[in-house]
PDB file of C-alpha atoms in Angstrom:
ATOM      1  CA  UNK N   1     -17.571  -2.567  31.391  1.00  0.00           C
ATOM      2  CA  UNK N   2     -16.060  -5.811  29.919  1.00  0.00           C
ATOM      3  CA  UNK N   3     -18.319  -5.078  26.695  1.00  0.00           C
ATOM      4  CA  UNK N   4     -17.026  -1.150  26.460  1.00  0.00           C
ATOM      5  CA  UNK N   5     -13.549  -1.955  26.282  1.00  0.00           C
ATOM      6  CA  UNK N   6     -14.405  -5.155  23.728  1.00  0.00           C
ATOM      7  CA  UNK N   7     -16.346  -2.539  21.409  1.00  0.00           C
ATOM      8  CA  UNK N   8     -13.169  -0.189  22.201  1.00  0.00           C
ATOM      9  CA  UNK N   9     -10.627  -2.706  20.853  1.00  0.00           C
ATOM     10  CA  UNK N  10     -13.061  -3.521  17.682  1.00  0.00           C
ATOM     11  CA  UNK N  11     -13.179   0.152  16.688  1.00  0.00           C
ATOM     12  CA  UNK N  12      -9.124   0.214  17.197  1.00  0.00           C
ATOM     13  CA  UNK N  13      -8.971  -2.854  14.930  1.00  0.00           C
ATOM     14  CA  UNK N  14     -11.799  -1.522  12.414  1.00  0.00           C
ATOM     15  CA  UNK N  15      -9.488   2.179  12.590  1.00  0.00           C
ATOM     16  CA  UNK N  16      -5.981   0.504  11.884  1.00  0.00           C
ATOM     17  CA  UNK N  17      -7.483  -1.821   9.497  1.00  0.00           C
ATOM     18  CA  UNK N  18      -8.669   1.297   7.227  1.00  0.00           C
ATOM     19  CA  UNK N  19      -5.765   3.489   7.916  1.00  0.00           C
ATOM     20  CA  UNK N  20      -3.298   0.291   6.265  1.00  0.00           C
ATOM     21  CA  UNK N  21      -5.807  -0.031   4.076  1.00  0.00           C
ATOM     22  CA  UNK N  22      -6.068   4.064   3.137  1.00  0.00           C
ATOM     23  CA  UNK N  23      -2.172   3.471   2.750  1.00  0.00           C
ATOM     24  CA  UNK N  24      -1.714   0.805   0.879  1.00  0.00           C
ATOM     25  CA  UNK N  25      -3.976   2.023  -1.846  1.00  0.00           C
ATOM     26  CA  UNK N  26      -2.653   5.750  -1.707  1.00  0.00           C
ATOM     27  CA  UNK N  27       0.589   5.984  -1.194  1.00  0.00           C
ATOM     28  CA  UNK N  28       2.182   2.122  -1.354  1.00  0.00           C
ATOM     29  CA  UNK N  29       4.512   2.358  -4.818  1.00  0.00           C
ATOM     30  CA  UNK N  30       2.621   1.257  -7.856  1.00  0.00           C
ATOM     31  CA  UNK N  31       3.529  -1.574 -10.059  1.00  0.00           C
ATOM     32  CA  UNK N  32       2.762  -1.239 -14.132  1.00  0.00           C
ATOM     33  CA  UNK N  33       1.636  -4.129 -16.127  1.00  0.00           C
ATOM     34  CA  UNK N  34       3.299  -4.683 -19.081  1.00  0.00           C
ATOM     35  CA  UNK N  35       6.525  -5.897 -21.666  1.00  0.00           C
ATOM     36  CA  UNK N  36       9.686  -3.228 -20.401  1.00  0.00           C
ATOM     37  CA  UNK N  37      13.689  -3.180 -20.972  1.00  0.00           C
ATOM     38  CA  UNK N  38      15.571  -3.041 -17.639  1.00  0.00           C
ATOM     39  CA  UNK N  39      19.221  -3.236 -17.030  1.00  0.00           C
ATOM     40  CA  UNK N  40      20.832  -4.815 -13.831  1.00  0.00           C
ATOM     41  CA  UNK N  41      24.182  -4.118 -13.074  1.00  0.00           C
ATOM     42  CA  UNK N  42      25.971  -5.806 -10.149  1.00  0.00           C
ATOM     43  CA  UNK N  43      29.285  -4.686  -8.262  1.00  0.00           C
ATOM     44  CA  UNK N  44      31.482  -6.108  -5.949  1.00  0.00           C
ATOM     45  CA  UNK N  45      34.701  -4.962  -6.029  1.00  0.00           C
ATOM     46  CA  UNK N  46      36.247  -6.868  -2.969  1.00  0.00           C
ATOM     47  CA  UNK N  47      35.356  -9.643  -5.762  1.00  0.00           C
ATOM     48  CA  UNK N  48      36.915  -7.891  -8.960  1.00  0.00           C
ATOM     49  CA  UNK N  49      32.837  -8.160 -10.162  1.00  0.00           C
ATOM     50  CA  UNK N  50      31.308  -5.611 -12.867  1.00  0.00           C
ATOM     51  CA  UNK N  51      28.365  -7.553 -14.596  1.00  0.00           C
ATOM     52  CA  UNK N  52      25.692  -5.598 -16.797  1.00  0.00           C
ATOM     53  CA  UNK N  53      22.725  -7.704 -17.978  1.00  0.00           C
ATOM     54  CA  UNK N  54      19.797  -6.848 -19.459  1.00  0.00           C
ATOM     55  CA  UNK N  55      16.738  -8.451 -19.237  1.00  0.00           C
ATOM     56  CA  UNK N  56      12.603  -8.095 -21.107  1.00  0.00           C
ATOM     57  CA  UNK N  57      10.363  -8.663 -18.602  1.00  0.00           C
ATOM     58  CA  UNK N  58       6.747  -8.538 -17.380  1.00  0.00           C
ATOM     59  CA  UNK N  59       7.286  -8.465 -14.108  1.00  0.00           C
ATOM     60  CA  UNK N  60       6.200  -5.554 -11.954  1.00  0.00           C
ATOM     61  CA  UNK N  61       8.649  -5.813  -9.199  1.00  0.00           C
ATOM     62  CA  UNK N  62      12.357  -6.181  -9.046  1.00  0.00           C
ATOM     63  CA  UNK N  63      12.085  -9.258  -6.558  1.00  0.00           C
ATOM     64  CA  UNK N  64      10.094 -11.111  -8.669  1.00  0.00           C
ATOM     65  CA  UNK N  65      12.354 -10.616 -11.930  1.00  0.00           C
ATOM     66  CA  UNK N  66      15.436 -11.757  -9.846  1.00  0.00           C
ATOM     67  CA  UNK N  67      13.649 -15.025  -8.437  1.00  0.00           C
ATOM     68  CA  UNK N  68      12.998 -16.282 -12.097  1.00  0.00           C
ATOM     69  CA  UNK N  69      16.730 -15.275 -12.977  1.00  0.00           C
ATOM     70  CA  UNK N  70      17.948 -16.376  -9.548  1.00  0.00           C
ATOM     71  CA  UNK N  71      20.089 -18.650 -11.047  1.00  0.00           C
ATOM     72  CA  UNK N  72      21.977 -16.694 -13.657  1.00  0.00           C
ATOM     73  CA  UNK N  73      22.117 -13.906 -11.181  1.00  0.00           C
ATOM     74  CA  UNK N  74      23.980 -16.228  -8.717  1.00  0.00           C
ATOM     75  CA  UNK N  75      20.861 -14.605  -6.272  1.00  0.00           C
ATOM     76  CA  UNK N  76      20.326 -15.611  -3.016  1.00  0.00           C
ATOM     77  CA  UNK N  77      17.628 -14.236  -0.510  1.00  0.00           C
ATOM     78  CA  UNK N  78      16.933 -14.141   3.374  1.00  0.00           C
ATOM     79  CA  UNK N  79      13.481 -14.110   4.442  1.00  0.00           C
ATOM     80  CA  UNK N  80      12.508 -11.832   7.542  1.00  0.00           C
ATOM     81  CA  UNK N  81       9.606 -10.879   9.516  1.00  0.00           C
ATOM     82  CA  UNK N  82       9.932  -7.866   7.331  1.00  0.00           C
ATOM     83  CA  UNK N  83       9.936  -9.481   4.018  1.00  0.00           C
ATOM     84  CA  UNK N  84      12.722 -11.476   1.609  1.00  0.00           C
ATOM     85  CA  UNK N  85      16.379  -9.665   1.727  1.00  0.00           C
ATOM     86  CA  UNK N  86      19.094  -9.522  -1.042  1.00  0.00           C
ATOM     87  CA  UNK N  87      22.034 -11.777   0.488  1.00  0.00           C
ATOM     88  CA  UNK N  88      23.839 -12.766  -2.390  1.00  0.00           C
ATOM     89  CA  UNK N  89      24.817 -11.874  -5.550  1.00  0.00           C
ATOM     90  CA  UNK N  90      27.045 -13.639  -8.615  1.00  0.00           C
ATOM     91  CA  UNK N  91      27.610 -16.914  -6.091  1.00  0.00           C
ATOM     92  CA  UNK N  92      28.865 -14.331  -3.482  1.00  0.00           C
ATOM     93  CA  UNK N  93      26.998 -14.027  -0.479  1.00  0.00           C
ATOM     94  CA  UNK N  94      27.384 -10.870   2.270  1.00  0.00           C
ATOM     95  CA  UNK N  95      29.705 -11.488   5.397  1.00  0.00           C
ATOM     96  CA  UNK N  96      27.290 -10.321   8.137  1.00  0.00           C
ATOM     97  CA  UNK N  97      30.129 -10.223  10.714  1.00  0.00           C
ATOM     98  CA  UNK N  98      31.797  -7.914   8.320  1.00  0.00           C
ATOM     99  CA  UNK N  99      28.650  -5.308   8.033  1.00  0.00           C
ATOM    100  CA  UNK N 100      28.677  -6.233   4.359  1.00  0.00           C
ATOM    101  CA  UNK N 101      25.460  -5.613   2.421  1.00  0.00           C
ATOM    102  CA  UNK N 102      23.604  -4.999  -1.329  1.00  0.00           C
ATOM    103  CA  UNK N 103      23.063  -1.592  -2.023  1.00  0.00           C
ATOM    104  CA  UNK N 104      20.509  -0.872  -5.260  1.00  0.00           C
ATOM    105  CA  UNK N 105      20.338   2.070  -6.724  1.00  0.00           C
ATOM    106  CA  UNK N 106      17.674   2.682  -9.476  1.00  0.00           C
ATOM    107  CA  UNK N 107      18.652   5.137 -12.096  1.00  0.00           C
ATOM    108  CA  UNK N 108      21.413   6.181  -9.874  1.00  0.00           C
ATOM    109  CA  UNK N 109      19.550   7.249  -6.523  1.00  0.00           C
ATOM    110  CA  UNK N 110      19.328   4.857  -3.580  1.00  0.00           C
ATOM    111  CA  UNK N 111      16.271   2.939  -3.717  1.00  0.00           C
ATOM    112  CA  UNK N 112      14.031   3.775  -0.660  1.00  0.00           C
ATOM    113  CA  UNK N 113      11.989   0.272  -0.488  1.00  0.00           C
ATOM    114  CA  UNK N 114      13.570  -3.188  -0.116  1.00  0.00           C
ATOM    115  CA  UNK N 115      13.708  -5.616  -3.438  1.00  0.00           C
ATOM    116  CA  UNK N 116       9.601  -6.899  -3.452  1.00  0.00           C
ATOM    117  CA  UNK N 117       8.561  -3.038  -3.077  1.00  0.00           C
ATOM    118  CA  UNK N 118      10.536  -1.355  -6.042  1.00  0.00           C
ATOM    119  CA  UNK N 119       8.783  -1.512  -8.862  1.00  0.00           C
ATOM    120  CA  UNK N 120      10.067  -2.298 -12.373  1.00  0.00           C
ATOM    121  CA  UNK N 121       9.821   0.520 -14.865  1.00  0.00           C
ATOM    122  CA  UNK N 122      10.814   0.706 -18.630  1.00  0.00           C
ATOM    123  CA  UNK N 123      14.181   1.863 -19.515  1.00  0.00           C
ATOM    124  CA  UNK N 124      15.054   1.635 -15.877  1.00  0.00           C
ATOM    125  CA  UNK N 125      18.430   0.674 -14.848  1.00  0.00           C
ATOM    126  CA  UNK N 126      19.073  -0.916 -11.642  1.00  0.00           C
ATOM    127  CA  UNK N 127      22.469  -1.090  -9.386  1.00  0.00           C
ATOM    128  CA  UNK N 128      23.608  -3.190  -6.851  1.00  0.00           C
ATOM    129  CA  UNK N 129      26.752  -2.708  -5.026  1.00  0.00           C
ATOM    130  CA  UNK N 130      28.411  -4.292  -2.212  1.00  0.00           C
ATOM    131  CA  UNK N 131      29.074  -1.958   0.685  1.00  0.00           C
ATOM    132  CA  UNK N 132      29.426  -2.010   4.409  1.00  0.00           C
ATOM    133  CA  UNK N 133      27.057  -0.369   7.129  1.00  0.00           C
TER     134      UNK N 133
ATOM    135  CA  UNK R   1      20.676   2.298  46.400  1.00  0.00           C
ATOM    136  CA  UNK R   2      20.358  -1.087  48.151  1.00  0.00           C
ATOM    137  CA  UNK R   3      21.038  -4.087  46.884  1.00  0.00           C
ATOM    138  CA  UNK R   4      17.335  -5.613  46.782  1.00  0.00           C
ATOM    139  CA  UNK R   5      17.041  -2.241  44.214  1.00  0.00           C
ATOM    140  CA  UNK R   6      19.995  -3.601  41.797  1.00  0.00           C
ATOM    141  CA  UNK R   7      18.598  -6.996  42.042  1.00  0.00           C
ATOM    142  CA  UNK R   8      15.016  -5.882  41.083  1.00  0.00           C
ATOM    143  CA  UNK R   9      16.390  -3.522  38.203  1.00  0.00           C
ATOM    144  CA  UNK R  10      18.188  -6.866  36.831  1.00  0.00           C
ATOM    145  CA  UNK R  11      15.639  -8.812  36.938  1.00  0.00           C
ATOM    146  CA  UNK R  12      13.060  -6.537  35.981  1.00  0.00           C
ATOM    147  CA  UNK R  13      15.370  -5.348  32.714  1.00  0.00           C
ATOM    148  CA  UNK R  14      15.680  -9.091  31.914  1.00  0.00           C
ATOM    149  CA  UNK R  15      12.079  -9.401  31.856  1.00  0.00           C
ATOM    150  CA  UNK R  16      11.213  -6.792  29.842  1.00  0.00           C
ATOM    151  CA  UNK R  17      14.450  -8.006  26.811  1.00  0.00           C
ATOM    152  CA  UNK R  18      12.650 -11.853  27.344  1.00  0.00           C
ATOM    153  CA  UNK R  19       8.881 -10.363  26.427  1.00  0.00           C
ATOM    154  CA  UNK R  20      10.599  -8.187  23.648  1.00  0.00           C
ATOM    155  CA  UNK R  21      12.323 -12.048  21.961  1.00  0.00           C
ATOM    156  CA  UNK R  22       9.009 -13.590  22.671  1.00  0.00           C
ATOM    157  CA  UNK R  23       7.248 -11.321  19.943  1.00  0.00           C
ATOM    158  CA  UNK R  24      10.116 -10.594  17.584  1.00  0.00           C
ATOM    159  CA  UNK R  25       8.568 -12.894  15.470  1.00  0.00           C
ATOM    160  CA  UNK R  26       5.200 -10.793  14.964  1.00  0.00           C
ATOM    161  CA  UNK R  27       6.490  -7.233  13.324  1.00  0.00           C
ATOM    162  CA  UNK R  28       5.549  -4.437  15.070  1.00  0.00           C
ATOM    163  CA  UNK R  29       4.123  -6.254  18.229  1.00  0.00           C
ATOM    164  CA  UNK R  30       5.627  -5.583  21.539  1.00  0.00           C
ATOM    165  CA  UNK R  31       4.924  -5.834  25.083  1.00  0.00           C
ATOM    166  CA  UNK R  32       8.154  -3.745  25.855  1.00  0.00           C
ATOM    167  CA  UNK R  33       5.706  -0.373  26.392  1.00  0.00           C
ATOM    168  CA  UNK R  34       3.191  -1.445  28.327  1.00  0.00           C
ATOM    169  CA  UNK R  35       6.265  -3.089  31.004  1.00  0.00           C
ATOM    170  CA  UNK R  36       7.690  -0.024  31.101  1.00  0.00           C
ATOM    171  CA  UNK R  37       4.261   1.968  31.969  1.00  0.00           C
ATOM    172  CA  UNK R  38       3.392  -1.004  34.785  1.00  0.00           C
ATOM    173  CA  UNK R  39       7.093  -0.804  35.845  1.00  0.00           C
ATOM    174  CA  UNK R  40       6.840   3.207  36.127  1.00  0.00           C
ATOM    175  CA  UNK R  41       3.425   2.688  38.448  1.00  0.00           C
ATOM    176  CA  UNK R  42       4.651  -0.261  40.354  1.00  0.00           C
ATOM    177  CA  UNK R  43       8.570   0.042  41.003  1.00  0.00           C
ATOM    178  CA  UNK R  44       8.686   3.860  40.618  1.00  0.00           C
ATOM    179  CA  UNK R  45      10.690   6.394  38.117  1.00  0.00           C
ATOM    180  CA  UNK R  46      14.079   6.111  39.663  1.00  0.00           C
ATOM    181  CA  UNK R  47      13.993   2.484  39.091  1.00  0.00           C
ATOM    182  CA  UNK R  48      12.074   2.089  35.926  1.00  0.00           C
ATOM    183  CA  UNK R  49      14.610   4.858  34.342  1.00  0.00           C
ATOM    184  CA  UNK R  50      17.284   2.295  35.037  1.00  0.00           C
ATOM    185  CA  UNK R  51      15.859  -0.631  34.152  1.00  0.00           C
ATOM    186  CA  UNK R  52      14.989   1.194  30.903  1.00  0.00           C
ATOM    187  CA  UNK R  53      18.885   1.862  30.284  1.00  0.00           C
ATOM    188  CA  UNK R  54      19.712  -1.830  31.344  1.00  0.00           C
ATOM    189  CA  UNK R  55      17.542  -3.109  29.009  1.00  0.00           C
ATOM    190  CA  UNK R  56      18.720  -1.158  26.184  1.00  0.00           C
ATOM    191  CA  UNK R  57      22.246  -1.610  27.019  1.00  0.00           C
ATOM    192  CA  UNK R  58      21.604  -5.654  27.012  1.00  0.00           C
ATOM    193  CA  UNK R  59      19.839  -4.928  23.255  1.00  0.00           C
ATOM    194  CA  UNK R  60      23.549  -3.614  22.156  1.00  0.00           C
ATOM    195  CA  UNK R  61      24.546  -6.553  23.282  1.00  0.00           C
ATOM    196  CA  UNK R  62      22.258  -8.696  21.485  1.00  0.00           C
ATOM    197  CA  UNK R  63      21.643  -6.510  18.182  1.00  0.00           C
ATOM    198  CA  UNK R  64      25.179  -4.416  18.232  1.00  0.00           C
ATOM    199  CA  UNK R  65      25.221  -0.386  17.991  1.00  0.00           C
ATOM    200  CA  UNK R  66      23.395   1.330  15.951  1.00  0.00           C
ATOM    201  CA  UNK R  67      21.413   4.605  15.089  1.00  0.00           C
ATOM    202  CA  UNK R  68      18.580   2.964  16.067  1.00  0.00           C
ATOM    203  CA  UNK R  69      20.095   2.611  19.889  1.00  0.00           C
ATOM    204  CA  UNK R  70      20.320   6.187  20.246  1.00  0.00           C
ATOM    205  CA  UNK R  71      16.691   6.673  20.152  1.00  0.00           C
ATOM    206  CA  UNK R  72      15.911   3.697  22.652  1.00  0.00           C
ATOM    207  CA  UNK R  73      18.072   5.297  25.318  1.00  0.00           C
ATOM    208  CA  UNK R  74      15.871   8.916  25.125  1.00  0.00           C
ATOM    209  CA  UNK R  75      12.428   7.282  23.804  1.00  0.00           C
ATOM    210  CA  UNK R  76      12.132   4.456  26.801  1.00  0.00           C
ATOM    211  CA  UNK R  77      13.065   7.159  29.665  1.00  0.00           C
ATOM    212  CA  UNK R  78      10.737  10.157  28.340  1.00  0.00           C
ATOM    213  CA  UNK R  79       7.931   7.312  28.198  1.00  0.00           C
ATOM    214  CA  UNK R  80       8.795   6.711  31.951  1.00  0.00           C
ATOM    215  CA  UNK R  81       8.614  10.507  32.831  1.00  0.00           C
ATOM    216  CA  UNK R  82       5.214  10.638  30.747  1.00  0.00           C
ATOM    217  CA  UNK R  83       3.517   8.047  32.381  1.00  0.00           C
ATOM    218  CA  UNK R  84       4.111   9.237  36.001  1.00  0.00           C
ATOM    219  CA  UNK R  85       3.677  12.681  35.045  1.00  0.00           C
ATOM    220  CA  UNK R  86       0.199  11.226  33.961  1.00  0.00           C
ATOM    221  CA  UNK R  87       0.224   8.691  37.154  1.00  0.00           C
ATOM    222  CA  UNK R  88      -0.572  11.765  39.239  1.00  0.00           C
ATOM    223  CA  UNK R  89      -4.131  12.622  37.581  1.00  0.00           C
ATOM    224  CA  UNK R  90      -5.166   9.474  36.046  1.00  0.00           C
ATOM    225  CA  UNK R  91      -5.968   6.055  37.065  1.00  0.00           C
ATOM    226  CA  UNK R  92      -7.413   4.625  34.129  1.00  0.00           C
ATOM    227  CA  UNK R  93      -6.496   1.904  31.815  1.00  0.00           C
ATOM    228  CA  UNK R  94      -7.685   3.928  28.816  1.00  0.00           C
ATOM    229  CA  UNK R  95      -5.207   7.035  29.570  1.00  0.00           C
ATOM    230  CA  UNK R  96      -2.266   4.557  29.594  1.00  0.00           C
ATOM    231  CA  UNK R  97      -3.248   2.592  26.281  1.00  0.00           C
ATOM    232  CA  UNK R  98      -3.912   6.055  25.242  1.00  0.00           C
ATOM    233  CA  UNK R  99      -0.130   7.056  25.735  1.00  0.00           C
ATOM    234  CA  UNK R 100       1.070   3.597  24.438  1.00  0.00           C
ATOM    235  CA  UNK R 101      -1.159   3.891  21.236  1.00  0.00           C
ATOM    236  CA  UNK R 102       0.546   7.256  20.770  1.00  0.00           C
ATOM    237  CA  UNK R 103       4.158   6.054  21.011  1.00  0.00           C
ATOM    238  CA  UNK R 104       3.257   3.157  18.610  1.00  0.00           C
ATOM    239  CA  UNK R 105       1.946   5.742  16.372  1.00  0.00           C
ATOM    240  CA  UNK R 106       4.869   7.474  16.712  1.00  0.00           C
ATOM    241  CA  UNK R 107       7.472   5.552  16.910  1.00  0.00           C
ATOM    242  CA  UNK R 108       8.978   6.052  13.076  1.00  0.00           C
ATOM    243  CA  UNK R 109       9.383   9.592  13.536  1.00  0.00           C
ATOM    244  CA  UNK R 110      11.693   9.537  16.296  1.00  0.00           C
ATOM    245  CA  UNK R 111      13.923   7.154  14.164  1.00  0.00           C
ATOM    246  CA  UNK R 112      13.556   9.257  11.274  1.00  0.00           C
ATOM    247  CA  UNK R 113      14.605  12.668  12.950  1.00  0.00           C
ATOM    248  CA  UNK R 114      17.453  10.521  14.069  1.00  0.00           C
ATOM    249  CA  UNK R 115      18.296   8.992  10.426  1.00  0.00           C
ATOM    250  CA  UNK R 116      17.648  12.817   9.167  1.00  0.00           C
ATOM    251  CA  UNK R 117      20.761  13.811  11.121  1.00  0.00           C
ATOM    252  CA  UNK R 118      23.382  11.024   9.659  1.00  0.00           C
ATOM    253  CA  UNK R 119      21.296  10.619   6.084  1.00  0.00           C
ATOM    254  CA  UNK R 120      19.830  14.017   5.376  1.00  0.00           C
ATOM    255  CA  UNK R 121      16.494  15.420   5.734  1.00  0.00           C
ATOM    256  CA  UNK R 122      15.020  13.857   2.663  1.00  0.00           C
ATOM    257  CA  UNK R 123      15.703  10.195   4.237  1.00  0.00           C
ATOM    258  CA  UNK R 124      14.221  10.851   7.324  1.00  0.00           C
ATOM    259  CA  UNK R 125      11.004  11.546   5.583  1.00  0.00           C
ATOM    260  CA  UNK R 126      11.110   8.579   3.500  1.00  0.00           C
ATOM    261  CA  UNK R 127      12.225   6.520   6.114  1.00  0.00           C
ATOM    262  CA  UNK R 128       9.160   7.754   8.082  1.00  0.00           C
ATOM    263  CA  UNK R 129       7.096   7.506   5.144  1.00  0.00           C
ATOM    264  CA  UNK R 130       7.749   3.965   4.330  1.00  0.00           C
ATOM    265  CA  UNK R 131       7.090   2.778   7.786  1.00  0.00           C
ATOM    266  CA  UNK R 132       3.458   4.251   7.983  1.00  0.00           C
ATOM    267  CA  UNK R 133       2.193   1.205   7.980  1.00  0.00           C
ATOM    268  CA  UNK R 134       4.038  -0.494  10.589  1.00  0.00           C
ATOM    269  CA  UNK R 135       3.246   2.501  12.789  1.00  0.00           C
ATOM    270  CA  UNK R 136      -0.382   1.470  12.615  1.00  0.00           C
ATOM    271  CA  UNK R 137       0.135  -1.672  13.392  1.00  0.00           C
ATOM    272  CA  UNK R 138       2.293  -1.071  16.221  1.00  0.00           C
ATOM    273  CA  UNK R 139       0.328   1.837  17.355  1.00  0.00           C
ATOM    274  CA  UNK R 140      -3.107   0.181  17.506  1.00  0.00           C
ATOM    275  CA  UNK R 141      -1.281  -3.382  18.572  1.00  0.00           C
ATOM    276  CA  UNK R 142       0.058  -0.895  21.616  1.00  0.00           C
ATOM    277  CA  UNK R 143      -3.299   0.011  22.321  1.00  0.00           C
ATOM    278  CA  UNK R 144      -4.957  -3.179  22.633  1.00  0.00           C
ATOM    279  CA  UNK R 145      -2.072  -4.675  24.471  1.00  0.00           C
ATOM    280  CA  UNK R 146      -2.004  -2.323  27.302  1.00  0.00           C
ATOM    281  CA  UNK R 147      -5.911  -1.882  27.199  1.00  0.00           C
ATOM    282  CA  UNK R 148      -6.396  -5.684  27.889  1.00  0.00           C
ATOM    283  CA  UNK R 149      -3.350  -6.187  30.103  1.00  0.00           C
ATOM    284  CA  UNK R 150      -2.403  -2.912  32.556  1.00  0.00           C
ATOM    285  CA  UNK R 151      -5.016  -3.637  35.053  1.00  0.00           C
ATOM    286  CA  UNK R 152      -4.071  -6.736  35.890  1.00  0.00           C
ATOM    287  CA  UNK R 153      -0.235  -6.771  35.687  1.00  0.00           C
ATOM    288  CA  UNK R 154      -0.425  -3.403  37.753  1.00  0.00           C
ATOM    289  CA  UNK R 155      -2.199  -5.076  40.268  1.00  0.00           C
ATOM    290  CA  UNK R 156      -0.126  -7.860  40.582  1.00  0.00           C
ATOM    291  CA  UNK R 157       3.299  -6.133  40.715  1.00  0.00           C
ATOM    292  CA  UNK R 158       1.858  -3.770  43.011  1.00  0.00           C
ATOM    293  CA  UNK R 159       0.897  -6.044  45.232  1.00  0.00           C
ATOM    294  CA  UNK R 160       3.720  -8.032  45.362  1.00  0.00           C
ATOM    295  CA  UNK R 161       5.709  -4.637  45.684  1.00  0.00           C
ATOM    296  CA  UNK R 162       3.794  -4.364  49.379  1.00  0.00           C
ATOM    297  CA  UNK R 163       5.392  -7.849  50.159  1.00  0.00           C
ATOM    298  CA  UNK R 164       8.727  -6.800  48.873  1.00  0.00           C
ATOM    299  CA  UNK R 165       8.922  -3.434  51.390  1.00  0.00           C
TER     300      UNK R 165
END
């Protein structure tokens, strides 16, 4: 009995295992090697902030490009169980108690992954705004 | 209801928001379904139902409101009605993980339909999409959990149940 349910568990491991896996190779958003142009632009009007900047990069993922420039960004992160979140931009950092958040937008439409999932792309052009939830 | 009832529902609901902090640390890993399924065998639907809205109530108080609450309050009740709809046929352990592997499984959809409402329809599916993978995780994590541990908290919540009455 005790061995049925151990081989049970195994094939539920084995199963989830593959299906992550199955994902993470499929349908997980792809990164592209290479030298592109990208353009960060940062908003926070409470702040009177509009900064453009443009960096070359070989990154693959926007996380990555703002940890080398964390400094000239003024960037500060929060790490979670579910991975490193924007908290600051240009010195200023969110007021939790007042909802406040980043928003990114890339090319204009709200980004569906957090920072270490969206992928850098050439010519791409990549928003953050302070809002409130 | 009696008083022994509002002090079990308390402490029961406390319970279940303690073994939810324990693993907040692990993503995806809970213990809260497999409570609520020995709750709904041992204490009965009329009380698990309102230990289920206790405990989300208390997470308002701990997380603040949200979209996310909305869902709690209809998924934690309808898993209560499940499992003693299923109490009535089944006895085995592998019926309950069964149902608890499901909701795992599950469990970004019901947020998404949710987020489709407020965000729009397009959203919801990439809400649901992005959180495939900690579906599976929770899902087969749900499994396991209540495979491994529903025999033997049952057994021990019913019997102390017979000392309670």
């Amino acid at each position: 009995m005790k061995s049925k349910k151990l081989l049970v568990i195994l094939s539920i491991l084995l199963i989830a295992m593959l299906s992550y896996l199955g994902y993470n190779t499929f349908f997980a958003p792809q990164s592209i090697e290479g030298s592109k142009d990208v353009t960060l632009q940062i908003v926070i009007d409470t702040q009177d902030i509009e900064e453009t900047i443009s960096y070359n990069t070989e990154h693959e993922f926007l996380y990555d490009l703002m940890r080398e420039k964390e400094e000239e960004l003024g960037a500060s992160f929060e790490d979670s169980s579910l991975g490193f979140m924007l908290t600051g931009l240009m010195n200023y950092t969110v007021n939790s108690d007042k909802n406040e958040y980043f928003h990114i937008l890339v090319n204009d439409e709200d980004a569906m992954n957090g920072i270490q999932e969206i992928p850098l792309n050439d010519q791409d052009y990549y928003r953050f705004e302070l809002r409130k939830w | 209801m009696k008083i022994r009832d509002i002090v079990l529902i308390g402490l029961f609901s406390a319970i279940i928001t303690a073994g939810k902090l324990a693993l907040n640390f692990i993503p995806n890993v809970e213990i809260v379904t497999l409570l609520f399924i020995v709750y709904t065998l041992s204490l009965g639907i009329r009380r698990s139902i309102l230990i289920s809205i206790v405990f989300v109530t208390t997470d308002i108080f701990i997380y603040g409101f949200s979209t996310w609450i909305l869902v709690y309050y209809i998924i934690w009740p309808v898993l209560i009605i499940t499992t003693n709809f299923f109490s009535k046929k089944f006895k085995s352990e592998y019926i309950y993980a069964a149902i608890a592997g499901i909701l795992g499984l599950t469990f970004g959809i019901y947020f998404a339909i949710v987020e489709s409402f407020f965000y729009g329809w397009a959203y919801g599916l990439t809400y649901w999409a992005r959180g495939i993978p900690w579906d599976i995780i929770h899902g087969g994590s749900n499994y396991i959990i209540t495979l491994t541990l529903f025999k033997p908290l049952t057994n021990i919540l019913k019997s102390q149940m017979k000392r309670f009455k």
